[in-house]
Short mmCIF file of C-alpha atoms and ligand atoms in Angstrom, two decimals:
data_model
loop_
_atom_site.label_atom_id
_atom_site.label_comp_id
_atom_site.label_asym_id
_atom_site.label_seq_id
_atom_site.Cartn_x
_atom_site.Cartn_y
_atom_site.Cartn_z
CA MET C 1 7.93 116.34 166.80
CA LYS C 2 10.75 116.56 164.25
CA GLN C 3 14.39 116.87 165.34
CA PRO C 4 15.48 120.55 165.41
CA VAL C 5 17.43 121.87 162.44
CA ARG C 6 20.51 123.93 163.28
CA VAL C 7 20.49 127.25 161.43
CA ALA C 8 23.63 129.40 161.65
CA VAL C 9 23.29 133.10 160.81
CA THR C 10 26.26 135.46 160.59
CA GLY C 11 25.90 139.20 160.99
CA ALA C 12 22.92 138.32 163.15
CA ALA C 13 22.66 141.73 164.83
CA GLY C 14 22.63 143.63 161.54
CA GLN C 15 19.58 144.96 159.77
CA ILE C 16 18.99 141.92 157.57
CA GLY C 17 19.51 139.69 160.62
CA TYR C 18 16.82 141.63 162.45
CA ALA C 19 14.37 141.07 159.60
CA LEU C 20 15.35 137.40 159.22
CA LEU C 21 15.64 135.68 162.59
CA PHE C 22 12.08 136.15 163.77
CA ARG C 23 10.69 134.69 160.56
CA ILE C 24 13.02 131.68 160.73
CA ALA C 25 11.99 131.11 164.35
CA SER C 26 8.30 131.34 163.45
CA GLY C 27 8.62 128.56 160.88
CA GLU C 28 8.37 130.55 157.68
CA MET C 29 11.62 129.22 156.26
CA LEU C 30 11.49 125.51 157.03
CA GLY C 31 7.85 124.87 157.81
CA LYS C 32 5.47 125.29 160.72
CA ASP C 33 6.28 121.80 162.00
CA GLN C 34 10.09 122.18 161.98
CA PRO C 35 11.84 123.22 165.22
CA VAL C 36 15.04 125.23 164.79
CA ILE C 37 18.11 126.06 166.85
CA LEU C 38 19.58 129.45 165.93
CA GLN C 39 23.38 129.68 166.10
CA LEU C 40 24.22 133.35 165.78
CA LEU C 41 27.58 134.86 164.91
CA GLU C 42 28.62 138.47 165.38
CA LEU C 43 31.91 140.32 165.44
CA PRO C 44 33.99 140.11 168.65
CA ILE C 45 33.31 143.74 169.49
CA GLU C 46 31.32 144.89 172.47
CA LYS C 47 28.70 146.83 170.56
CA ALA C 48 27.94 143.96 168.17
CA GLN C 49 27.77 141.36 170.95
CA ALA C 50 25.53 143.62 173.06
CA ALA C 51 23.20 144.16 170.10
CA LEU C 52 23.10 140.41 169.51
CA LYS C 53 22.17 139.88 173.15
CA GLY C 54 19.28 142.31 172.68
CA VAL C 55 18.05 140.47 169.60
CA ILE C 56 18.10 137.20 171.51
CA MET C 57 16.11 138.78 174.34
CA GLU C 58 13.49 139.76 171.79
CA LEU C 59 13.49 136.26 170.28
CA GLU C 60 12.85 134.90 173.79
CA ASP C 61 10.03 137.38 174.27
CA CYS C 62 8.27 136.06 171.18
CA ALA C 63 7.99 132.62 172.88
CA PHE C 64 8.17 130.90 169.48
CA PRO C 65 7.07 127.27 169.94
CA LEU C 66 9.49 126.17 167.20
CA LEU C 67 12.57 127.85 168.65
CA ALA C 68 14.39 124.99 170.36
CA GLY C 69 17.51 126.97 171.35
CA THR C 70 19.79 129.89 170.60
CA VAL C 71 23.55 130.20 170.64
CA ALA C 72 25.32 133.57 170.51
CA THR C 73 29.01 133.65 169.71
CA ASP C 74 31.90 135.48 168.09
CA ASP C 75 33.57 132.21 167.07
CA PRO C 76 32.68 130.78 163.63
CA GLU C 77 33.50 127.24 164.80
CA VAL C 78 30.86 127.55 167.53
CA ALA C 79 28.30 129.13 165.20
CA PHE C 80 28.76 126.52 162.48
CA LYS C 81 29.00 123.45 164.76
CA ASP C 82 26.78 120.76 163.18
CA ALA C 83 24.93 123.48 161.24
CA ASP C 84 22.44 122.11 158.71
CA ILE C 85 21.91 125.55 157.17
CA ALA C 86 24.28 128.52 157.21
CA LEU C 87 23.16 131.99 156.17
CA LEU C 88 26.29 134.07 155.69
CA VAL C 89 24.90 137.58 155.96
CA GLY C 90 27.65 139.50 157.77
CA ALA C 91 30.26 141.10 155.55
CA MET C 92 32.56 144.08 155.46
CA PRO C 93 30.64 147.06 154.06
CA ARG C 94 32.23 149.42 151.59
CA GLY C 95 33.59 152.35 153.59
CA PRO C 96 34.16 155.91 152.32
CA GLY C 97 36.97 156.04 149.79
CA MET C 98 37.33 152.25 149.80
CA GLU C 99 38.18 150.74 146.43
CA ARG C 100 36.19 147.78 145.14
CA LYS C 101 39.44 145.78 145.12
CA ASP C 102 40.02 146.45 148.82
CA LEU C 103 36.44 145.49 149.58
CA LEU C 104 36.95 142.19 147.77
CA LEU C 105 40.12 141.45 149.69
CA LYS C 106 38.65 142.33 153.09
CA ASN C 107 35.70 140.07 152.42
CA ALA C 108 37.96 137.35 151.07
CA GLU C 109 39.57 137.19 154.52
CA ILE C 110 36.19 136.83 156.23
CA PHE C 111 34.87 134.17 153.86
CA THR C 112 38.12 132.18 153.92
CA VAL C 113 37.88 131.92 157.71
CA GLN C 114 34.19 131.05 157.57
CA GLY C 115 34.66 128.49 154.76
CA LYS C 116 37.38 126.77 156.78
CA ALA C 117 35.19 126.72 159.88
CA LEU C 118 32.28 125.24 157.91
CA ASN C 119 34.66 122.65 156.50
CA LYS C 120 35.75 121.69 159.99
CA VAL C 121 32.56 121.63 162.04
CA ALA C 122 29.35 121.92 159.97
CA SER C 123 27.07 119.05 158.99
CA ARG C 124 28.45 117.33 155.86
CA ASP C 125 25.14 118.24 154.18
CA VAL C 126 25.15 121.88 155.26
CA LYS C 127 23.29 124.17 152.87
CA VAL C 128 25.15 127.49 152.67
CA LEU C 129 23.59 130.70 151.36
CA VAL C 130 25.85 133.74 151.03
CA VAL C 131 24.01 137.06 151.26
CA GLY C 132 26.92 139.34 152.23
CA ASN C 133 28.35 141.22 149.26
CA PRO C 134 30.00 140.64 146.86
CA ALA C 135 27.80 137.56 147.35
CA ASN C 136 28.85 135.39 144.39
CA THR C 137 32.55 135.83 144.94
CA ASN C 138 32.22 135.46 148.72
CA ALA C 139 30.39 132.17 148.11
CA TYR C 140 33.17 131.10 145.74
CA ILE C 141 35.81 131.85 148.38
CA ALA C 142 33.91 129.97 151.11
CA MET C 143 33.44 127.01 148.77
CA LYS C 144 37.13 126.91 147.86
CA SER C 145 38.05 127.14 151.55
CA ALA C 146 35.94 124.06 152.36
CA PRO C 147 37.46 121.25 150.29
CA ASP C 148 35.80 118.48 152.33
CA LEU C 149 32.30 119.74 151.61
CA ASP C 150 30.42 119.24 148.35
CA PRO C 151 30.79 122.44 146.27
CA LYS C 152 27.08 122.13 145.46
CA ASN C 153 26.35 123.05 149.09
CA PHE C 154 27.51 126.63 148.45
CA THR C 155 25.11 129.12 146.94
CA ALA C 156 24.79 132.89 146.57
CA MET C 157 21.63 134.95 146.77
CA LEU C 158 20.15 136.07 143.45
CA ARG C 159 16.63 135.63 144.75
CA LEU C 160 16.17 139.26 145.70
CA ASP C 161 16.96 140.24 142.11
CA HIS C 162 14.56 137.52 140.93
CA ASN C 163 11.76 138.77 143.18
CA ARG C 164 12.38 142.41 142.27
CA ALA C 165 12.11 141.52 138.59
CA LEU C 166 8.94 139.47 139.08
CA SER C 167 7.31 142.46 140.72
CA GLN C 168 8.25 144.75 137.79
CA LEU C 169 6.98 142.19 135.28
CA SER C 170 3.71 141.76 137.12
CA THR C 171 3.08 145.52 137.07
CA LYS C 172 4.01 145.87 133.41
CA ALA C 173 1.91 142.93 132.22
CA GLY C 174 -0.97 143.44 134.66
CA VAL C 175 -0.74 139.89 135.99
CA ALA C 176 -0.32 138.54 139.51
CA VAL C 177 3.25 137.84 140.62
CA GLY C 178 2.32 134.26 141.50
CA GLU C 179 1.11 133.54 137.98
CA ILE C 180 4.53 134.13 136.40
CA GLU C 181 6.60 131.02 135.78
CA LYS C 182 9.88 130.18 134.02
CA PHE C 183 11.72 133.38 134.84
CA VAL C 184 15.45 133.61 135.58
CA VAL C 185 18.16 136.10 136.51
CA TRP C 186 21.53 135.10 135.07
CA GLY C 187 24.91 135.93 136.56
CA ASN C 188 26.28 138.08 139.34
CA HIS C 189 24.32 139.74 142.14
CA SER C 190 25.31 143.19 140.89
CA PRO C 191 23.95 145.69 138.39
CA THR C 192 25.38 143.50 135.60
CA MET C 193 22.89 140.69 136.28
CA TYR C 194 20.60 139.74 133.40
CA PRO C 195 16.90 139.34 134.23
CA ASP C 196 15.50 137.22 131.40
CA TYR C 197 11.77 136.73 130.77
CA ARG C 198 12.05 135.25 127.28
CA PHE C 199 10.80 131.88 128.53
CA ALA C 200 8.36 133.21 131.11
CA THR C 201 4.74 132.17 130.97
CA VAL C 202 1.46 133.29 132.50
CA GLY C 203 -1.20 130.62 132.52
CA GLY C 204 0.85 128.75 129.93
CA ALA C 205 1.01 131.71 127.49
CA SER C 206 4.21 133.62 126.69
CA LEU C 207 4.80 136.65 128.93
CA LYS C 208 7.21 138.09 126.37
CA ASP C 209 4.51 138.05 123.71
CA LYS C 210 2.10 139.67 126.12
CA ILE C 211 4.54 142.48 126.98
CA ASN C 212 5.94 142.71 123.45
CA ASP C 213 8.16 145.72 124.19
CA ALA C 214 11.88 145.23 123.43
CA ASP C 215 12.62 148.88 124.17
CA TRP C 216 11.10 148.57 127.67
CA ASN C 217 13.15 145.42 128.25
CA ALA C 218 16.49 146.97 127.31
CA ASN C 219 16.04 150.52 128.54
CA ASP C 220 13.69 150.30 131.48
CA PHE C 221 13.27 146.82 132.94
CA ILE C 222 16.87 145.56 132.94
CA PRO C 223 18.42 148.82 134.29
CA LYS C 224 15.65 149.22 136.86
CA VAL C 225 16.17 145.73 138.31
CA GLY C 226 19.95 146.24 138.26
CA LYS C 227 19.77 149.55 140.08
CA ARG C 228 16.95 148.69 142.46
CA GLY C 229 19.31 148.32 145.43
CA ALA C 230 20.69 151.82 144.87
CA ALA C 231 17.14 153.23 144.51
CA ILE C 232 16.19 151.71 147.88
CA ILE C 233 19.26 153.26 149.53
CA GLU C 234 18.38 156.63 148.06
CA ALA C 235 14.78 156.44 149.25
CA ARG C 236 15.27 154.82 152.65
CA GLY C 237 18.75 155.98 153.58
CA LEU C 238 19.56 152.34 154.29
CA SER C 239 20.06 149.30 152.08
CA SER C 240 17.33 146.71 151.47
CA ALA C 241 16.80 144.64 154.59
CA ALA C 242 13.27 143.21 154.85
CA SER C 243 13.18 142.29 151.16
CA ALA C 244 16.68 140.79 151.40
CA ALA C 245 15.67 138.71 154.43
CA ASN C 246 12.51 137.65 152.59
CA ALA C 247 14.57 136.53 149.61
CA ALA C 248 16.92 134.53 151.85
CA ILE C 249 13.89 132.77 153.35
CA ASP C 250 12.50 132.05 149.87
CA HIS C 251 15.87 130.68 148.70
CA ILE C 252 16.31 128.26 151.60
CA HIS C 253 12.62 127.34 151.72
CA ASP C 254 12.66 126.32 148.08
CA TRP C 255 16.02 124.55 148.29
CA VAL C 256 14.91 122.44 151.26
CA LEU C 257 11.23 121.95 150.49
CA GLY C 258 11.25 121.94 146.67
CA THR C 259 9.69 124.04 143.93
CA ASN C 260 7.24 121.43 142.58
CA GLY C 261 8.69 121.71 139.10
CA LYS C 262 8.67 125.52 139.05
CA TRP C 263 11.78 127.46 138.10
CA THR C 264 13.60 129.75 140.45
CA THR C 265 17.00 131.47 140.40
CA MET C 266 19.93 130.38 142.57
CA GLY C 267 23.56 131.48 142.47
CA ILE C 268 25.33 128.11 142.23
CA PRO C 269 28.70 126.75 141.11
CA SER C 270 28.53 126.26 137.36
CA ASP C 271 28.78 122.73 135.98
CA GLY C 272 29.88 124.21 132.65
CA SER C 273 26.31 124.78 131.39
CA TYR C 274 25.80 127.67 128.97
CA GLY C 275 29.57 128.07 128.60
CA ILE C 276 29.99 129.37 132.15
CA PRO C 277 33.34 128.05 133.41
CA GLU C 278 33.02 125.29 135.98
CA GLY C 279 32.97 126.51 139.57
CA VAL C 280 32.00 130.12 138.90
CA ILE C 281 29.07 130.99 141.18
CA PHE C 282 26.47 132.16 138.70
CA GLY C 283 22.73 132.81 138.71
CA PHE C 284 21.04 129.94 136.85
CA PRO C 285 17.46 128.79 136.36
CA VAL C 286 16.86 125.77 138.57
CA THR C 287 14.18 123.50 139.92
CA THR C 288 14.62 121.89 143.32
CA GLU C 289 13.50 118.57 144.77
CA ASN C 290 14.49 116.56 147.85
CA GLY C 291 17.02 119.19 148.93
CA LYS C 292 18.83 119.24 145.58
CA TYR C 293 18.75 121.69 142.69
CA THR C 294 18.90 120.92 138.98
CA ILE C 295 19.90 123.46 136.33
CA ILE C 296 17.41 123.95 133.49
CA LYS C 297 19.55 123.03 130.48
CA ASP C 298 19.67 123.81 126.79
CA LEU C 299 17.64 127.01 126.73
CA PRO C 300 18.28 128.92 123.51
CA ILE C 301 20.50 131.97 124.08
CA ASP C 302 20.03 134.71 121.49
CA GLU C 303 22.59 137.40 120.65
CA PHE C 304 21.19 140.00 123.06
CA SER C 305 21.16 137.49 125.91
CA GLN C 306 24.62 136.17 125.12
CA LYS C 307 26.04 139.69 125.34
CA ALA C 308 24.33 140.25 128.68
CA ILE C 309 25.56 136.91 130.03
CA ASP C 310 29.10 137.60 128.79
CA LYS C 311 29.09 140.97 130.56
CA THR C 312 28.07 139.62 133.97
CA LEU C 313 30.44 136.66 133.58
CA ALA C 314 33.35 139.02 132.78
CA GLU C 315 32.69 140.88 136.02
CA LEU C 316 32.66 137.64 138.01
CA GLU C 317 35.86 136.46 136.37
CA GLU C 318 37.50 139.75 137.27
CA GLU C 319 36.39 139.38 140.89
CA ARG C 320 37.65 135.82 140.91
CA GLY C 321 40.97 136.97 139.46
CA GLY C 322 41.27 139.56 142.23
CA VAL C 323 41.21 136.91 144.96
CA ALA C 324 42.85 133.98 143.13
CA HIS C 325 46.21 134.49 144.88
CA LEU C 326 44.53 133.93 148.26
CA LEU C 327 43.05 130.57 147.35
CA GLY C 328 46.18 128.73 146.30
P1 NAX M 1 24.54 145.56 158.50
O1 NAX M 1 25.77 146.37 158.46
O2 NAX M 1 23.28 146.13 159.08
O3 NAX M 1 24.82 144.21 159.30
C1 NAX M 1 25.93 143.41 159.05
C2 NAX M 1 26.29 142.75 160.37
O4 NAX M 1 27.33 141.83 160.10
C3 NAX M 1 26.82 143.74 161.40
O5 NAX M 1 26.08 143.58 162.59
C4 NAX M 1 28.29 143.35 161.57
O6 NAX M 1 28.74 143.50 162.90
C5 NAX M 1 28.26 141.88 161.15
N1 NAX M 1 29.52 141.36 160.64
C6 NAX M 1 30.43 141.95 159.82
N2 NAX M 1 31.46 141.14 159.60
C7 NAX M 1 31.19 139.99 160.27
C8 NAX M 1 31.90 138.78 160.44
N3 NAX M 1 33.10 138.59 159.88
N4 NAX M 1 31.35 137.81 161.20
C9 NAX M 1 30.15 138.00 161.78
N5 NAX M 1 29.44 139.14 161.68
C10 NAX M 1 29.96 140.12 160.92
O7 NAX M 1 24.30 145.04 157.01
P2 NAX M 1 22.99 144.39 156.39
O8 NAX M 1 22.12 145.46 155.85
O9 NAX M 1 22.41 143.41 157.33
O10 NAX M 1 23.62 143.66 155.10
C11 NAX M 1 24.46 142.55 155.23
C12 NAX M 1 25.09 142.19 153.90
O11 NAX M 1 24.10 141.86 152.95
C13 NAX M 1 25.89 143.33 153.27
O12 NAX M 1 27.11 142.79 152.77
C14 NAX M 1 25.02 143.76 152.11
O13 NAX M 1 25.77 144.35 151.08
C15 NAX M 1 24.42 142.44 151.70
N6 NAX M 1 23.22 142.48 150.86
C16 NAX M 1 23.08 141.50 149.93
C17 NAX M 1 21.96 141.38 149.15
C18 NAX M 1 21.83 140.28 148.14
O14 NAX M 1 20.82 140.28 147.41
N7 NAX M 1 22.75 139.32 148.01
C19 NAX M 1 20.87 142.38 149.24
C20 NAX M 1 20.86 143.14 150.51
C21 NAX M 1 22.20 143.51 151.06
O15 NAX M 1 22.65 144.69 150.44
#
C-alpha cells in the first residue's frame, strides 16, 4: 500500500467542498490505489464547524477504503501541516452592495494568512490550487506570501472554463468531448478569459476548419463560456458546485498523474511567455509529466487573439495593482 497523501481543503463545508471531498476520498483525484488524509479547514464560527462535523460524519459513513484519516480545524497551520496538496476553495463571497475592490481586499487578507501558513508548515513540494474567487489574484497573493515555496507550486483554476468550452465545442462540431485536443483558455478566471480553439484538433484534423464560423466564435461561443457561471446561478439559484469540484479534481489529477502529451489549461505564474509579465497568474496551455507542468510555447497569436489576451491581462494587472500595497 502506498503512503497516504495529505490533502488540505479549505471551505470544506461549503457547496463545492460537499461535491469534492467524497470524490477525493474515493480515489478519483489521485488514483484508486492512493490513500489520502483529508485536512479540512473551515471558519472559526459555530455554524461552519458544526457543518464540517456533519460532512466528516458522512465521509465516515461511506467507509472509503482509501480514506486514511480526517482532520477538522479552524487553524490554517493545522490544516496545511505537511500537506502535499492544498485546495483553497473557501473565500469571502461578494455581499450585497460590496464593491469589487472591497472583495479583493477581503480575500487578500484570507490568502495572505493562508499563504504564510503554507509557507510555514506545508510540504516543500505542496501543490496548491486556488478555486476561491478572484482565483488568479488570490493565488498570486498566496504565492507572494510564501517566499520559501517554489512559485510554480501555486496555481489557479481555469479548468472549469476549459471544460465548459470543450462541451460547447463538442456540441457545435458534433464530436465527442474526449476527441478534442490542443484547446486552451487564456487569462483570468472571469468573463474576460479567452477560450481559443485555433489550434484544436479532432482526430488530427483542425477543429477550427470543421467549425469554420468566425461569427459564432466571437458572438456566441466566447461570450457564452465567459458568462456560463452567471447562467448557472440564474438557473439553479446557486453557483456552480459539482462542475467546479469536478474541474478541481481534473486539475490536480492531471498535474500529479500527467496528461500523456495532451494539452490542458492551468492558471500558473507566467515565465514571461507570450508577453505576459513574469509572476502574473494566467491561464496557459500546458502539458504535465512527473508532477510538473510545461507551457506550450511559441504558438502564433493573431490580432483577434492578441486583443483578447490583452483585455484579460489588463484586468489581472488591475487586480494585482489593487492589492500591491499589501504585499510589500
Ligand atoms: P460556499 O459559500 O458554499 O462555501 C465556501 C465555504 O468557505 C463556506 O463554508 C465558508 O464558511 C468557507 N470559508 C470562507 N472563508 C474561509 C476561510 N478564510 N477559511 C476557511 N473557510 C472559509 O461557496 P462555494 O460555492 O463552495 O464556492 C467557493 C468559492 O469558489 C467561491 O469563492 C466561488 O466564487 C469560487 N468558485 C470558483 C470557480 C472557479 O472556476 N475558479 C467556479 C465555482 C465557484 O464560483
